[in-house]
Phi, psi and omega in degrees: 000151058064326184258340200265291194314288189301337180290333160300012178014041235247091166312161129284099183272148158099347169302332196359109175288155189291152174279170189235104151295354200302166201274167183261155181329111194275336152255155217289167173260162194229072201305169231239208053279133201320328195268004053072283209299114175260169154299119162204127209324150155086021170200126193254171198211180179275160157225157168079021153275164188222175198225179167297343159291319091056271187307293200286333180218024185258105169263164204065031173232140192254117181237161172245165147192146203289127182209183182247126144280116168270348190222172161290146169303117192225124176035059155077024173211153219240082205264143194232150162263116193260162178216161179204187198225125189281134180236119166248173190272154196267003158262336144306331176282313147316311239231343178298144177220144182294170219040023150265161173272134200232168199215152193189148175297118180245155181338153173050003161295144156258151180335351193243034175198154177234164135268147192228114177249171166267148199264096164278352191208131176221123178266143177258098156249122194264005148349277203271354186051045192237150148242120162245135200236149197011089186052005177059166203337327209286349199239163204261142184093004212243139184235145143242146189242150142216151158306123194291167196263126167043028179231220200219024168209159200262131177218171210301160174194129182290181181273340164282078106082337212280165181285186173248095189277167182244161169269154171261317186170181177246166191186148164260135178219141181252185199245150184267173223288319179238045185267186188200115149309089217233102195237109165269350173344306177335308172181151214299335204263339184316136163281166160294105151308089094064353212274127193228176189101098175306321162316313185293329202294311164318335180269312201288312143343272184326313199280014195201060197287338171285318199281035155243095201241167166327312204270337195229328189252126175241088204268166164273121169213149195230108182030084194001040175262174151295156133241330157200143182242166190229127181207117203257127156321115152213153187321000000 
């Protein structure tokens, strides 16, 4: 599923969106709220969001997703600020023509609103498999898309390559009795170091209470315990 995928949090090295010149949006943005939001001829939209009950309470499911440890570990539980990335389908996106409208996360948005801009410009690269829409992130109102690796859909990129996260929410998740920690942090060349045992994971967490972010951490959760966390080299 589209929710799963996206719960994933995963850069593209080596991707780069095209730079842009193209004029900025002639119409103004407006924010949406997402459950609101319908089909509608001349406006493409995200697929595949999910929420925080999705991550907490949907059982028999293995989620993965990009969050902020927001706190230290205290009597085996953890509060993480989770995220997620607008993804549209690559046929909608074929099919954008200027002056429709594409609806999107813009800075200091939460999962539960969009902007619905007008589309004035759309650049192609098919090298790199990026779409830039109206001048792309620099200019207000501006996207850059590239294609996920083996799907059919496109989702947002920084110039780090990283998607353009949105927060979904906050949550408490506790760590599960055997759960593992798996940190390549150290430096880009690292293997992952191993630690498992909640007693043990939480101390390793406590002890580096800043570094764990959206950008480097990926926990695992299974009906809303941690089962495993992932923490990745970035520059």
């Amino acid at each position: 599923m589209l929710a799963a995928a996206l719960a994933v949090g995963v850069g593209l090295a080596g991707c780069g969106a095209s730079a842009s010149t193209a004029s900025s949006p002639a119409a103004s943005n407006s924010a949406v709220p997402a459950s609101s939001r319908v089909q509608e001829e001349g406006v493409v939209e995200p697929v595949g969001r999910f929420t925080i009950e999705d991550v907490t309470k949907t059982p028999d499911t293995i989620t993965f997703v990009s969050a902020d440890i927001a706190s230290e570990v205290k009597d085996g539980t953890v509060t993480a600020r989770i995220y997620s990335y607008d993804a549209y389908e690559k046929a909608d996106i074929d099919a954008l023509k200027v002056g429709d409208k594409i609806r999107l996360h813009e800075e200091y948005m939460t999962g539960n609103q969009y902007a619905e801009v007008e589309v004035t410009s759309i650049e192609k690269n098919d090298q790199y498999h990026t779409v830039t829409i109206n001048g792309g992130i620099e200019q207000e109102g501006g996207l850059d898309l590239i294609l996920m690796d083996g799907s059919e859909y496109y989702r947002t990129i920084t110039f780090d390559d990283y998607p353009v996260y949105y927060e979904v929410g906050e949550t408490e998740l506790s760590l599960a009795d055997d759960v593992v920690l798996k940190d390549s942090s150290a430096d880009p060349q690292a293997d992952a170091v191993e630690t498992t045992g909640a007693q043990a994971v939480a101390a390793a967490i406590n002890a580096d209470p800043d570094n764990w972010t959206v950008y480097n951490t990926t926990l695992v959760v299974q009906e809303g315990k941690i089962v495993e966390v992932h923490r990745i080299w970035v520059p």
